[in-house]
Amino acid sequence: MTNAVPTACARTVHGSGPGLLLAHGAGGGIDANYGPIMEGLAAQHTVVGVDYPGSGHTPTTPMPLELDALADQLVAAADAEGLDTFALCGYSLGGPVAIRAAVRHPQRVTALVLSATFARVDTRTELAATIWHQLYDTGQHLLLAQYLTQLAVSAPLLNSLTPAQVRAAAEQTASALPPGTGAQVDLVRRADVRDDLAAITAPTLVVVTTADTLIPAALQYDLAAAIPGAQTAELTSGHLPFLEQPNHWLEIITGFLNRQRDQR
């Protein structure tokens, strides 16, 4: 459904060099999910990202979101920046978006990095997404933020905080929830790219967040196993690597991309 998103999603561009397209997670955005590592990514790449409807400066849409439309918006942003080829980096929901872009435009994709992501959510994660969606739609945003904190932050980090610190963080999260959260989480529940995985031809790295309780490591390893020749790298983090392990996450991504560039 190409009409499931606005004519053009808001675009973020940083740096110079080979192209690198970023796809963000549900309830997030390019700045929210990649801001802590953006400077490092942009040091060697022309980094281009788009915010999904209802995130960043992209308005909401009444239509359900579709992976193909989001993938095409991402590639259209590369076109607008004059990038003929590019690497793709997808985080969480951005993983299926990046996978769909890689399959639809194989001749243009030089590498694929998938972090904390899935091909299809399992029953447990679908339930978590259902609760997430319902809490958002019913306006229980502080409770939602507390729920997401419990799900998305690793136990060691969460237990290092006091209850007062956790509540303060949840209040900040609740105030920053993008208006497109509901539609984006709905897409998490529907997304299924399992049939696309065997068709991926780009060198692929799956970054497994090993302490992730929202997208369990088992789902991430299943994804990697279904992609021809995919490599894996483990990151000791919950679902928010940009919060818990930004420097290590950046090192893993840039190290892989540099190796692929050197081999071309």
CSV table of C-alpha atoms in Angstrom, one decimal:
chain,number,residue,atom,x,y,z
A,1,MET,CA,0.0,0.0,0.0
A,2,THR,CA,2.0,2.9,-1.2
A,3,ASN,CA,-0.6,5.3,0.1
A,4,ALA,CA,-0.1,4.1,3.7
A,5,VAL,CA,2.4,6.9,4.4
A,6,PRO,CA,2.6,10.6,3.5
A,7,THR,CA,4.2,11.6,0.2
A,8,ALA,CA,7.5,12.1,1.9
A,9,CYS,CA,8.6,11.1,5.4
A,10,ALA,CA,10.8,13.6,7.2
A,11,ARG,CA,14.4,13.0,6.4
A,12,THR,CA,17.5,13.2,8.5
A,13,VAL,CA,21.0,13.5,6.8
A,14,HIS,CA,24.4,13.6,8.4
A,15,GLY,CA,28.0,13.2,7.3
A,16,SER,CA,29.6,12.3,4.0
A,17,GLY,CA,30.9,9.2,2.3
A,18,PRO,CA,29.3,5.9,1.3
A,19,GLY,CA,25.5,5.8,1.9
A,20,LEU,CA,24.0,4.3,5.1
A,21,LEU,CA,20.3,4.2,5.5
A,22,LEU,CA,18.7,3.9,9.0
A,23,ALA,CA,15.4,2.4,9.9
A,24,HIS,CA,14.1,3.0,13.4
A,25,GLY,CA,12.0,1.0,15.9
A,26,ALA,CA,8.3,1.3,16.9
A,27,GLY,CA,7.5,4.2,19.1
A,28,GLY,CA,11.0,5.7,18.4
A,29,GLY,CA,12.6,7.8,15.7
A,30,ILE,CA,15.9,8.4,14.0
A,31,ASP,CA,17.1,10.8,16.7
A,32,ALA,CA,15.7,8.7,19.5
A,33,ASN,CA,17.1,5.4,18.3
A,34,TYR,CA,20.4,6.4,16.6
A,35,GLY,CA,21.2,9.8,18.2
A,36,PRO,CA,23.8,8.5,20.6
A,37,ILE,CA,25.8,6.8,17.8
A,38,MET,CA,25.0,9.3,15.0
A,39,GLU,CA,28.3,11.2,15.2
A,40,GLY,CA,30.2,7.9,14.9
A,41,LEU,CA,28.1,6.7,12.0
A,42,ALA,CA,28.4,10.0,10.1
A,43,ALA,CA,32.2,10.1,10.5
A,44,GLN,CA,32.6,7.7,7.6
A,45,HIS,CA,29.1,7.7,5.9
A,46,THR,CA,26.4,9.8,4.4
A,47,VAL,CA,23.8,8.8,6.9
A,48,VAL,CA,20.1,9.1,5.8
A,49,GLY,CA,17.1,8.2,7.9
A,50,VAL,CA,13.4,8.7,7.7
A,51,ASP,CA,10.9,9.0,10.6
A,52,TYR,CA,7.8,6.9,10.2
A,53,PRO,CA,4.4,8.6,10.3
A,54,GLY,CA,3.8,10.0,13.7
A,55,SER,CA,7.5,10.1,14.6
A,56,GLY,CA,9.9,13.1,14.4
A,57,HIS,CA,8.6,15.7,12.0
A,58,THR,CA,6.5,13.2,9.9
A,59,PRO,CA,2.8,13.7,10.4
A,60,THR,CA,0.5,10.8,11.3
A,61,THR,CA,-1.5,9.0,8.6
A,62,PRO,CA,-5.0,7.5,9.0
A,63,MET,CA,-3.9,4.5,7.0
A,64,PRO,CA,-2.4,1.3,8.5
A,65,LEU,CA,1.4,1.3,8.0
A,66,GLU,CA,2.9,-1.2,5.6
A,67,LEU,CA,6.5,-2.5,5.4
A,68,ASP,CA,6.7,-2.0,1.6
A,69,ALA,CA,5.7,1.7,1.8
A,70,LEU,CA,8.2,2.4,4.6
A,71,ALA,CA,10.9,0.6,2.8
A,72,ASP,CA,10.2,2.6,-0.4
A,73,GLN,CA,10.2,5.8,1.6
A,74,LEU,CA,13.7,4.9,2.9
A,75,VAL,CA,15.0,4.2,-0.6
A,76,ALA,CA,13.3,7.4,-1.9
A,77,ALA,CA,15.3,9.4,0.8
A,78,ALA,CA,18.5,7.8,-0.6
A,79,ASP,CA,17.4,8.8,-4.1
A,80,ALA,CA,16.9,12.4,-2.9
A,81,GLU,CA,20.4,12.5,-1.5
A,82,GLY,CA,21.9,11.1,-4.7
A,83,LEU,CA,22.9,7.7,-3.2
A,84,ASP,CA,23.0,5.0,-5.9
A,85,THR,CA,24.2,2.3,-3.4
A,86,PHE,CA,24.0,2.1,0.4
A,87,ALA,CA,24.2,-0.1,3.4
A,88,LEU,CA,21.1,-0.6,5.5
A,89,CYS,CA,20.8,-0.6,9.3
A,90,GLY,CA,17.6,-1.7,10.9
A,91,TYR,CA,16.8,-1.6,14.6
A,92,SER,CA,13.8,-3.5,16.1
A,93,LEU,CA,10.8,-2.8,13.7
A,94,GLY,CA,13.4,-1.2,11.4
A,95,GLY,CA,14.7,-4.7,10.8
A,96,PRO,CA,11.8,-5.9,8.8
A,97,VAL,CA,11.7,-2.5,7.0
A,98,ALA,CA,15.4,-2.8,6.1
A,99,ILE,CA,14.9,-6.5,5.0
A,100,ARG,CA,12.1,-5.5,2.7
A,101,ALA,CA,14.2,-2.7,1.3
A,102,ALA,CA,17.1,-5.1,0.7
A,103,VAL,CA,14.9,-7.6,-1.1
A,104,ARG,CA,13.1,-5.0,-3.2
A,105,HIS,CA,16.4,-3.2,-4.2
A,106,PRO,CA,19.1,-5.9,-4.1
A,107,GLN,CA,21.4,-4.3,-6.6
A,108,ARG,CA,21.7,-1.2,-4.5
A,109,VAL,CA,22.4,-2.7,-1.1
A,110,THR,CA,26.0,-3.1,-0.1
A,111,ALA,CA,25.5,-4.5,3.4
A,112,LEU,CA,22.7,-5.1,5.9
A,113,VAL,CA,22.9,-4.7,9.7
A,114,LEU,CA,20.0,-5.9,11.8
A,115,SER,CA,19.9,-5.1,15.5
A,116,ALA,CA,17.5,-6.3,18.3
A,117,THR,CA,15.0,-7.4,15.6
A,118,PHE,CA,12.8,-10.2,14.2
A,119,ALA,CA,11.3,-11.7,11.1
A,120,ARG,CA,8.0,-12.4,12.9
A,121,VAL,CA,7.2,-11.9,16.5
A,122,ASP,CA,6.4,-14.9,18.7
A,123,THR,CA,3.3,-15.3,20.8
A,124,ARG,CA,4.9,-13.7,23.9
A,125,THR,CA,6.2,-10.7,22.0
A,126,GLU,CA,2.8,-10.3,20.3
A,127,LEU,CA,1.1,-10.2,23.7
A,128,ALA,CA,3.6,-7.6,24.8
A,129,ALA,CA,2.9,-5.5,21.7
A,130,THR,CA,-0.9,-5.9,22.3
A,131,ILE,CA,-0.6,-4.5,25.8
A,132,TRP,CA,1.7,-1.7,24.5
A,133,HIS,CA,-0.8,-0.8,21.9
A,134,GLN,CA,-3.8,-0.9,24.3
A,135,LEU,CA,-2.0,1.2,27.0
A,136,TYR,CA,-1.1,3.8,24.4
A,137,ASP,CA,-4.6,4.0,22.8
A,138,THR,CA,-6.3,4.3,26.2
A,139,GLY,CA,-4.0,7.2,27.3
A,140,GLN,CA,-2.3,5.3,30.1
A,141,HIS,CA,1.1,6.6,29.0
A,142,LEU,CA,2.9,6.6,32.3
A,143,LEU,CA,1.9,3.0,33.0
A,144,LEU,CA,2.9,2.2,29.4
A,145,ALA,CA,6.3,3.8,30.0
A,146,GLN,CA,6.8,1.8,33.2
A,147,TYR,CA,5.8,-1.4,31.4
A,148,LEU,CA,8.2,-0.6,28.6
A,149,THR,CA,11.0,0.1,31.0
A,150,GLN,CA,10.5,-3.3,32.6
A,151,LEU,CA,10.5,-5.0,29.2
A,152,ALA,CA,13.2,-3.0,27.3
A,153,VAL,CA,15.9,-2.4,30.0
A,154,SER,CA,18.2,-5.2,31.0
A,155,ALA,CA,17.8,-6.5,34.6
A,156,PRO,CA,21.3,-5.4,35.7
A,157,LEU,CA,20.7,-1.8,34.6
A,158,LEU,CA,17.2,-1.7,35.9
A,159,ASN,CA,18.3,-3.0,39.3
A,160,SER,CA,21.1,-0.4,39.5
A,161,LEU,CA,18.4,2.3,39.7
A,162,THR,CA,16.2,3.3,42.6
A,163,PRO,CA,12.4,3.2,42.2
A,164,ALA,CA,12.4,7.0,42.2
A,165,GLN,CA,14.9,7.1,39.3
A,166,VAL,CA,12.8,4.6,37.4
A,167,ARG,CA,9.6,6.6,37.9
A,168,ALA,CA,11.4,9.8,36.8
A,169,ALA,CA,12.7,8.0,33.7
A,170,ALA,CA,9.2,6.7,32.9
A,171,GLU,CA,7.7,10.1,33.3
A,172,GLN,CA,10.2,11.5,30.8
A,173,THR,CA,9.5,8.6,28.4
A,174,ALA,CA,5.7,9.0,28.7
A,175,SER,CA,6.0,12.7,27.8
A,176,ALA,CA,8.0,11.9,24.7
A,177,LEU,CA,5.8,9.0,23.2
A,178,PRO,CA,5.3,9.9,19.5
A,179,PRO,CA,1.8,10.2,18.2
A,180,GLY,CA,2.4,7.4,15.7
A,181,THR,CA,3.2,4.9,18.4
A,182,GLY,CA,-0.1,3.0,18.1
A,183,ALA,CA,0.2,2.5,14.3
A,184,GLN,CA,3.8,1.5,14.5
A,185,VAL,CA,3.2,-1.1,17.2
A,186,ASP,CA,0.3,-2.4,15.2
A,187,LEU,CA,2.8,-3.0,12.4
A,188,VAL,CA,5.1,-4.9,14.8
A,189,ARG,CA,2.3,-7.3,15.4
A,190,ARG,CA,1.6,-7.8,11.7
A,191,ALA,CA,5.1,-7.7,10.2
A,192,ASP,CA,6.3,-11.0,8.7
A,193,VAL,CA,9.3,-11.1,6.5
A,194,ARG,CA,10.2,-14.8,6.9
A,195,ASP,CA,9.6,-15.5,3.3
A,196,ASP,CA,12.1,-12.7,2.3
A,197,LEU,CA,15.1,-14.0,4.2
A,198,ALA,CA,16.3,-16.5,1.8
A,199,ALA,CA,16.3,-13.9,-1.0
A,200,ILE,CA,18.7,-11.5,0.8
A,201,THR,CA,22.0,-11.3,-1.1
A,202,ALA,CA,23.7,-8.5,0.8
A,203,PRO,CA,26.4,-9.4,3.4
A,204,THR,CA,24.4,-9.4,6.6
A,205,LEU,CA,25.2,-9.0,10.3
A,206,VAL,CA,22.6,-9.7,13.0
A,207,VAL,CA,23.4,-7.9,16.3
A,208,VAL,CA,21.9,-10.0,19.0
A,209,THR,CA,20.9,-8.1,22.2
A,210,THR,CA,21.4,-11.0,24.6
A,211,ALA,CA,19.6,-9.5,27.6
A,212,ASP,CA,16.6,-8.5,25.6
A,213,THR,CA,13.2,-9.5,27.0
A,214,LEU,CA,11.1,-7.7,24.4
A,215,ILE,CA,12.6,-9.3,21.4
A,216,PRO,CA,14.2,-12.5,22.9
A,217,ALA,CA,17.7,-13.5,21.6
A,218,ALA,CA,16.1,-16.8,20.3
A,219,LEU,CA,14.1,-14.8,17.8
A,220,GLN,CA,17.1,-12.9,16.7
A,221,TYR,CA,19.2,-16.1,16.2
A,222,ASP,CA,16.3,-17.6,14.2
A,223,LEU,CA,16.4,-14.6,11.9
A,224,ALA,CA,20.2,-14.9,11.4
A,225,ALA,CA,19.9,-18.6,10.7
A,226,ALA,CA,17.5,-18.0,7.8
A,227,ILE,CA,19.6,-15.4,6.0
A,228,PRO,CA,22.2,-16.9,3.7
A,229,GLY,CA,25.7,-16.4,5.1
A,230,ALA,CA,24.6,-14.1,7.9
A,231,GLN,CA,27.0,-13.4,10.7
A,232,THR,CA,26.0,-12.7,14.3
A,233,ALA,CA,27.5,-10.5,17.0
A,234,GLU,CA,26.4,-10.5,20.6
A,235,LEU,CA,25.8,-7.3,22.5
A,236,THR,CA,25.2,-7.6,26.3
A,237,SER,CA,22.2,-5.3,26.4
A,238,GLY,CA,18.4,-5.2,26.7
A,239,HIS,CA,16.3,-3.9,23.9
A,240,LEU,CA,17.9,-0.4,24.0
A,241,PRO,CA,21.5,-0.7,22.8
A,242,PHE,CA,21.7,3.0,22.2
A,243,LEU,CA,21.0,3.5,25.9
A,244,GLU,CA,22.9,0.6,27.5
A,245,GLN,CA,25.9,-0.1,25.1
A,246,PRO,CA,26.1,2.7,22.5
A,247,ASN,CA,29.8,2.7,22.1
A,248,HIS,CA,30.0,-1.1,21.7
A,249,TRP,CA,27.0,-1.0,19.3
A,250,LEU,CA,28.7,1.6,17.2
A,251,GLU,CA,31.9,-0.4,17.1
A,252,ILE,CA,30.1,-3.5,16.0
A,253,ILE,CA,28.2,-1.7,13.2
A,254,THR,CA,31.1,0.3,11.9
A,255,GLY,CA,33.5,-2.6,12.1
A,256,PHE,CA,31.3,-4.8,10.0
A,257,LEU,CA,30.7,-2.0,7.4
A,258,ASN,CA,34.4,-1.2,7.2
A,259,ARG,CA,35.2,-4.9,6.6
A,260,GLN,CA,32.6,-5.1,3.8
A,261,ARG,CA,33.9,-1.9,2.2
A,262,ASP,CA,37.5,-3.3,2.3
A,263,GLN,CA,36.4,-6.5,0.6
A,264,ARG,CA,34.7,-4.8,-2.3
